[in-house]
Short mmCIF file of C-alpha atoms in Angstrom, two decimals:
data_model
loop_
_atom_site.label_atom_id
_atom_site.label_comp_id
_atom_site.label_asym_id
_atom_site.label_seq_id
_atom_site.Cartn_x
_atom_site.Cartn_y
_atom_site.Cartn_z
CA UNK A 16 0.00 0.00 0.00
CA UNK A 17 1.05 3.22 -0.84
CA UNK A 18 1.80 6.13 1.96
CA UNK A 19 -0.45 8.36 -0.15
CA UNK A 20 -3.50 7.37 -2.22
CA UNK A 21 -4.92 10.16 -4.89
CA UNK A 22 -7.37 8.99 -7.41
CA UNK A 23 -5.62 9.22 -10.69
CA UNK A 24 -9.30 10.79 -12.76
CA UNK A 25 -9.69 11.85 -15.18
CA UNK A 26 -12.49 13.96 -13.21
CA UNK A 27 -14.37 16.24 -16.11
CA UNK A 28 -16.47 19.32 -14.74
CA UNK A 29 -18.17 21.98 -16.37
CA UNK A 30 -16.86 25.64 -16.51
CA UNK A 31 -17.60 27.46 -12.91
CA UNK A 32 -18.31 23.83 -11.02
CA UNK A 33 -16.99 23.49 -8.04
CA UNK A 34 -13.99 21.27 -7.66
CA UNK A 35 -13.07 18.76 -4.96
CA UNK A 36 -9.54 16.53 -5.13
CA UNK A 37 -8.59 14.35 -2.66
CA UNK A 38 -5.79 12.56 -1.14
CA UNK A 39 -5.79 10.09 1.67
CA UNK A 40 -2.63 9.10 3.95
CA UNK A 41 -1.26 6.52 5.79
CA UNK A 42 1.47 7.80 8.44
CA UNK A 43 -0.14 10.20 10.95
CA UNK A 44 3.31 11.91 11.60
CA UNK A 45 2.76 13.31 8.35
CA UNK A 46 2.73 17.43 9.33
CA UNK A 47 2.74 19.50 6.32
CA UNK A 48 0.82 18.80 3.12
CA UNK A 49 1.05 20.48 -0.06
CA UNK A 50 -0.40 21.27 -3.40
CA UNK A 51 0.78 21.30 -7.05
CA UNK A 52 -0.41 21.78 -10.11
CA UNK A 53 1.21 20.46 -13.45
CA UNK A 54 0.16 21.68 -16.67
CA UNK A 55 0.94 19.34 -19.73
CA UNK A 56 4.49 18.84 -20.72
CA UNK A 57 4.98 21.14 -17.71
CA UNK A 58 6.45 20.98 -14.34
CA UNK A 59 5.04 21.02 -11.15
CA UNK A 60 4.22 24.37 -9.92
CA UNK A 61 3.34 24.89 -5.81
CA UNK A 62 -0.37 26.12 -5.18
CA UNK A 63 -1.07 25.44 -1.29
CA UNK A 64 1.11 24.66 1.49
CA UNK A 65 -0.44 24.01 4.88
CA UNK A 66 0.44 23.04 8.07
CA UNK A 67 -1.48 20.14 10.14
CA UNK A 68 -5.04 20.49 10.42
CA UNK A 69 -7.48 23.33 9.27
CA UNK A 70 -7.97 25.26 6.34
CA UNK A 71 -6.25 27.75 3.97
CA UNK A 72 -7.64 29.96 1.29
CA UNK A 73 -5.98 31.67 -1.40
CA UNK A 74 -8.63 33.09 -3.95
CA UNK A 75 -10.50 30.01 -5.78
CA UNK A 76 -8.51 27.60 -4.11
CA UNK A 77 -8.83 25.86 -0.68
CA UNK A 78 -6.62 23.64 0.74
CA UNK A 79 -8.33 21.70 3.64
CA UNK A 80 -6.14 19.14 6.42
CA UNK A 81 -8.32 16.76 8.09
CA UNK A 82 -5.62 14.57 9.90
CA UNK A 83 -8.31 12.44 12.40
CA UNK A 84 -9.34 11.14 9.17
CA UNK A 85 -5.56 10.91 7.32
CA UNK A 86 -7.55 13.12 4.49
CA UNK A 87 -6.30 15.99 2.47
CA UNK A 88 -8.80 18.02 0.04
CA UNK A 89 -8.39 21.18 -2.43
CA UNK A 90 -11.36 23.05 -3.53
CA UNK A 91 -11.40 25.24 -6.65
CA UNK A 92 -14.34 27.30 -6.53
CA UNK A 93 -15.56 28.58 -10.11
CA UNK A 94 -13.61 26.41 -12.09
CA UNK A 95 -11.95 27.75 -15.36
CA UNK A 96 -10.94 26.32 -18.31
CA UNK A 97 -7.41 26.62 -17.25
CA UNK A 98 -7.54 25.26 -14.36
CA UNK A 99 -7.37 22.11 -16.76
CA UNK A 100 -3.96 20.01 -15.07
CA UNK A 101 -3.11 17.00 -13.50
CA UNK A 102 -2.92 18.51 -9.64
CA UNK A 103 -0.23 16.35 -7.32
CA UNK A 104 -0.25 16.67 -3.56
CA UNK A 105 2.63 15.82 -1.68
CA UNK A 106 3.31 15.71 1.90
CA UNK A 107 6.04 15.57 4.29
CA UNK A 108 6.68 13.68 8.62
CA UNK A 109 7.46 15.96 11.35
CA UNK A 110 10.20 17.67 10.71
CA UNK A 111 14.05 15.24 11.25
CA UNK A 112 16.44 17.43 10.04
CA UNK A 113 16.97 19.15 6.49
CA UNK A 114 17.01 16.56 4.57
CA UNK A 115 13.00 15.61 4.55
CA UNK A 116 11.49 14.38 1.24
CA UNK A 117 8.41 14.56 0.22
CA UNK A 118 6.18 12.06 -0.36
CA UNK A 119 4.08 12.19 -3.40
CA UNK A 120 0.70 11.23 -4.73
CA UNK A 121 0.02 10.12 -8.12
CA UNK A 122 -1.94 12.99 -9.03
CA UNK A 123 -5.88 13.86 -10.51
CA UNK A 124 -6.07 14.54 -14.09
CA UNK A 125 -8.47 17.53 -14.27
CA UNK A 126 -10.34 18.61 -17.06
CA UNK A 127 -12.57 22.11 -16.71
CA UNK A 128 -14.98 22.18 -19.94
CA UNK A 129 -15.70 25.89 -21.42
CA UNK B 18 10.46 28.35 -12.98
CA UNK B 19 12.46 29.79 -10.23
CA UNK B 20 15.50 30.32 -12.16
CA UNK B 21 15.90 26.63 -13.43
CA UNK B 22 16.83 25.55 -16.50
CA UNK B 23 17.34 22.06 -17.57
CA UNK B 24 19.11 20.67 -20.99
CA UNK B 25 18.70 18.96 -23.08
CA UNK B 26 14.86 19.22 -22.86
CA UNK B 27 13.90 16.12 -25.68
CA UNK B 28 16.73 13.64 -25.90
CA UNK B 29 16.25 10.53 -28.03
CA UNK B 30 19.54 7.74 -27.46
CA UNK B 31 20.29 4.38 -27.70
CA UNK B 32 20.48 1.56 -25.06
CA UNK B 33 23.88 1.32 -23.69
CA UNK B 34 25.02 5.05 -24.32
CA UNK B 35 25.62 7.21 -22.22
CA UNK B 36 23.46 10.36 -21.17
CA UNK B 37 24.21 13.50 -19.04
CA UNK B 38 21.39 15.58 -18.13
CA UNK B 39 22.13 19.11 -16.80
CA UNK B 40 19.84 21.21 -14.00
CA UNK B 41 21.18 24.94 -13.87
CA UNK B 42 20.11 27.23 -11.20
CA UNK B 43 20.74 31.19 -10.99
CA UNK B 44 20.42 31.68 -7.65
CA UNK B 45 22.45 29.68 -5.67
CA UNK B 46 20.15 27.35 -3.68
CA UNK B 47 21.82 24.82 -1.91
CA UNK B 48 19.18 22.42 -2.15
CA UNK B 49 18.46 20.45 -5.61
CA UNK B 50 16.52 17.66 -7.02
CA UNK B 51 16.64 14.81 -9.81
CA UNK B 52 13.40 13.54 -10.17
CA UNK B 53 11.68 11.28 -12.62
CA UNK B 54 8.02 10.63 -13.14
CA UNK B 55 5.78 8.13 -15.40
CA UNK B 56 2.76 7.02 -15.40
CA UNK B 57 1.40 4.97 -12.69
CA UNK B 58 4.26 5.82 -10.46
CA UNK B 59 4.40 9.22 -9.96
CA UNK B 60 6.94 11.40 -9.04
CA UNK B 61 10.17 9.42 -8.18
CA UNK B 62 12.85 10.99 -6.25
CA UNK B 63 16.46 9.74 -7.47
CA UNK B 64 19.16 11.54 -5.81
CA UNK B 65 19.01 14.74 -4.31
CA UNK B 66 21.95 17.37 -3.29
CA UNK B 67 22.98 19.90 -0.25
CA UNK B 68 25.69 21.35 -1.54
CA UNK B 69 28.51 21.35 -3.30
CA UNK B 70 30.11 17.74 -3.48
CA UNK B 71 27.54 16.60 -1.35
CA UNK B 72 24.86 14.24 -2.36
CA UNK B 73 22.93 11.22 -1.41
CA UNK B 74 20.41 8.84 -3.19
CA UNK B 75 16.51 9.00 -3.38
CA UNK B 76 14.75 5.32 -3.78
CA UNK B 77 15.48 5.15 -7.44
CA UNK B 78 18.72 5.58 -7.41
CA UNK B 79 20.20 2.52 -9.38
CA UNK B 80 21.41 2.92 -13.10
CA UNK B 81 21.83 7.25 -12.16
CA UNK B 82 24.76 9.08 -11.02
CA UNK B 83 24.77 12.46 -10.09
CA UNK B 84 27.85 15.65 -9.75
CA UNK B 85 27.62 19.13 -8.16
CA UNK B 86 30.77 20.44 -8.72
CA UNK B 87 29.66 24.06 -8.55
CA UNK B 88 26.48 25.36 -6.62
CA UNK B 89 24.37 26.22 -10.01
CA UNK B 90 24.68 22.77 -11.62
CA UNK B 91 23.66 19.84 -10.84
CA UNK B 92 24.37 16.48 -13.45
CA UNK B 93 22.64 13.67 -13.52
CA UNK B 94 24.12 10.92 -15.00
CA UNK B 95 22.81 7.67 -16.77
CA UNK B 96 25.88 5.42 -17.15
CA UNK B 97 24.76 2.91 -19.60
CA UNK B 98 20.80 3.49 -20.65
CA UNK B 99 18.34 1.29 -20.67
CA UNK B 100 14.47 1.18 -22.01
CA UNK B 101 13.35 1.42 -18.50
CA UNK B 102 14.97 4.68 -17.91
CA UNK B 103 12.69 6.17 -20.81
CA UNK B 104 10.87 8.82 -19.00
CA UNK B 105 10.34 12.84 -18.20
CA UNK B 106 13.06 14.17 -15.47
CA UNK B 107 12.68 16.85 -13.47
CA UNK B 108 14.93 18.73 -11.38
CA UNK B 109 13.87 20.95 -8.55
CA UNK B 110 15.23 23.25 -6.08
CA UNK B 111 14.83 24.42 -2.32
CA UNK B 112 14.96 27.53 -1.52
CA UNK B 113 16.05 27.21 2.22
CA UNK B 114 16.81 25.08 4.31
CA UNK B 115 13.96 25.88 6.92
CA UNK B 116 11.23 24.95 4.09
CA UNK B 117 9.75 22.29 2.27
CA UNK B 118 8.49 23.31 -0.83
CA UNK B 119 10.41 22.88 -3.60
CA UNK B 120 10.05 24.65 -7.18
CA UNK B 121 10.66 22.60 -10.60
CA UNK B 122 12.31 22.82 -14.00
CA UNK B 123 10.77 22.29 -17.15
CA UNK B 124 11.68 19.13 -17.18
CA UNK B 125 13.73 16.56 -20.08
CA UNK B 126 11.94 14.40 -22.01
CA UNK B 127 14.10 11.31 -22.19
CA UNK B 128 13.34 8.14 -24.64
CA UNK B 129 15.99 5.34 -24.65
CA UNK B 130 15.44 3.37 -27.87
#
């Protein structure tokens, strides 16, 4: 089993929908959780970074921590075509040093139709 | 792209040749990344870098080598390439120590005929 599950997709909304991607977890001394997005042929770019449990808000994104339930969620409120990407969270244990790596999901294939 | 720049970015070889891919940074992070990512696996970590002279391997490690011989480039090596090294690399910086995040390249297309 993997330390981080993300449903690969593709998940196909309609322009303006409201947009939920997941990732689950399987070490709770995982502390700090992140989000990218990677446009085609692109790479990774960081969206959210958050810190243990609660919520953070930056514009149309959300990035939510729900660590009783090992859970992980972004929201992307009114959902644009180019918000079309392939969105990869990632996640790192209490911090040992300087050294941590993350640990990465597969990634959600997201498609936003105009 | 945070300063990075990676070359070649579309390499086509043979098995058994050897391939050096380069990451170049501008603004002298001491923190960088070779990573490698396919389908159904992800993002791979294969070595990694804190400064000059000093690396250490990620978990796919095997068939790569890697050189920092100066603070703005960082080489990654394939000694003798094989099919299964066909893939997209990326490389990726961190910008201090004290964080977490780290910021990509472009990334090199690599196909090993």
């Amino acid at each position: 089993q993997k330390e981080v599950e993300q449903d690969p997709g593709p998940l196909s909304v309609p322009e303006g929908a409201i947009v939920s991607l997941n990732c689950t977890y399987s070490n709770s001394a995982f502390q700090y959780f992140m989000w990218y997005r990677q446009y085609s042929r692109k790479g990774p770019e960081l969206l959210m970074y958050t810190y243990s449990s609660g919520n953070k808000e930056d514009g149309r994104f959300t990035a939510q921590v729900d660590k009783s339930s090992k859970y992980i969620s972004l929201f992307i409120r009114d959902s644009q075509p180019s918000d079309s990407a392939t969105y990869l969270c990632a996640m790192i244990r209490e911090r040992a040093g300087n050294n941590r790596k993350l640990i990465w999901g597969l990634g959600t294939s997201l498609a936003v139709n105009p | 792209d945070a300063g990075i720049t990676q070359s070649p970015r579309h390499k086509v070889t043979e098995t058994g040749t050897p391939v050096t891919l380069r990451c170049h940074q501008t603004e002298n992070h001491r923190y960088m990344y070779w990573y490698r990512q396919d389908p159904g696996h992800g993002l791979r970590l294969i070595h990694y870098s804190y400064g000059v002279k000093d690396t250490d391997k990620g978990e796919v490690s095997d068939g790569y080598s890697v050189s920092r011989s100066k603070t703005e480039d960082f080489l990654l090596t394939l000694e003798s390439a094989t099919s299964s090294q066909t893939s997209v690399y990326f490389c990726a910086i961190k910008i201090a120590a004290s964080t977490d995040t780290q910021y990509f390249g472009p990334g090199t297309r690599l196909t090993v005929l």
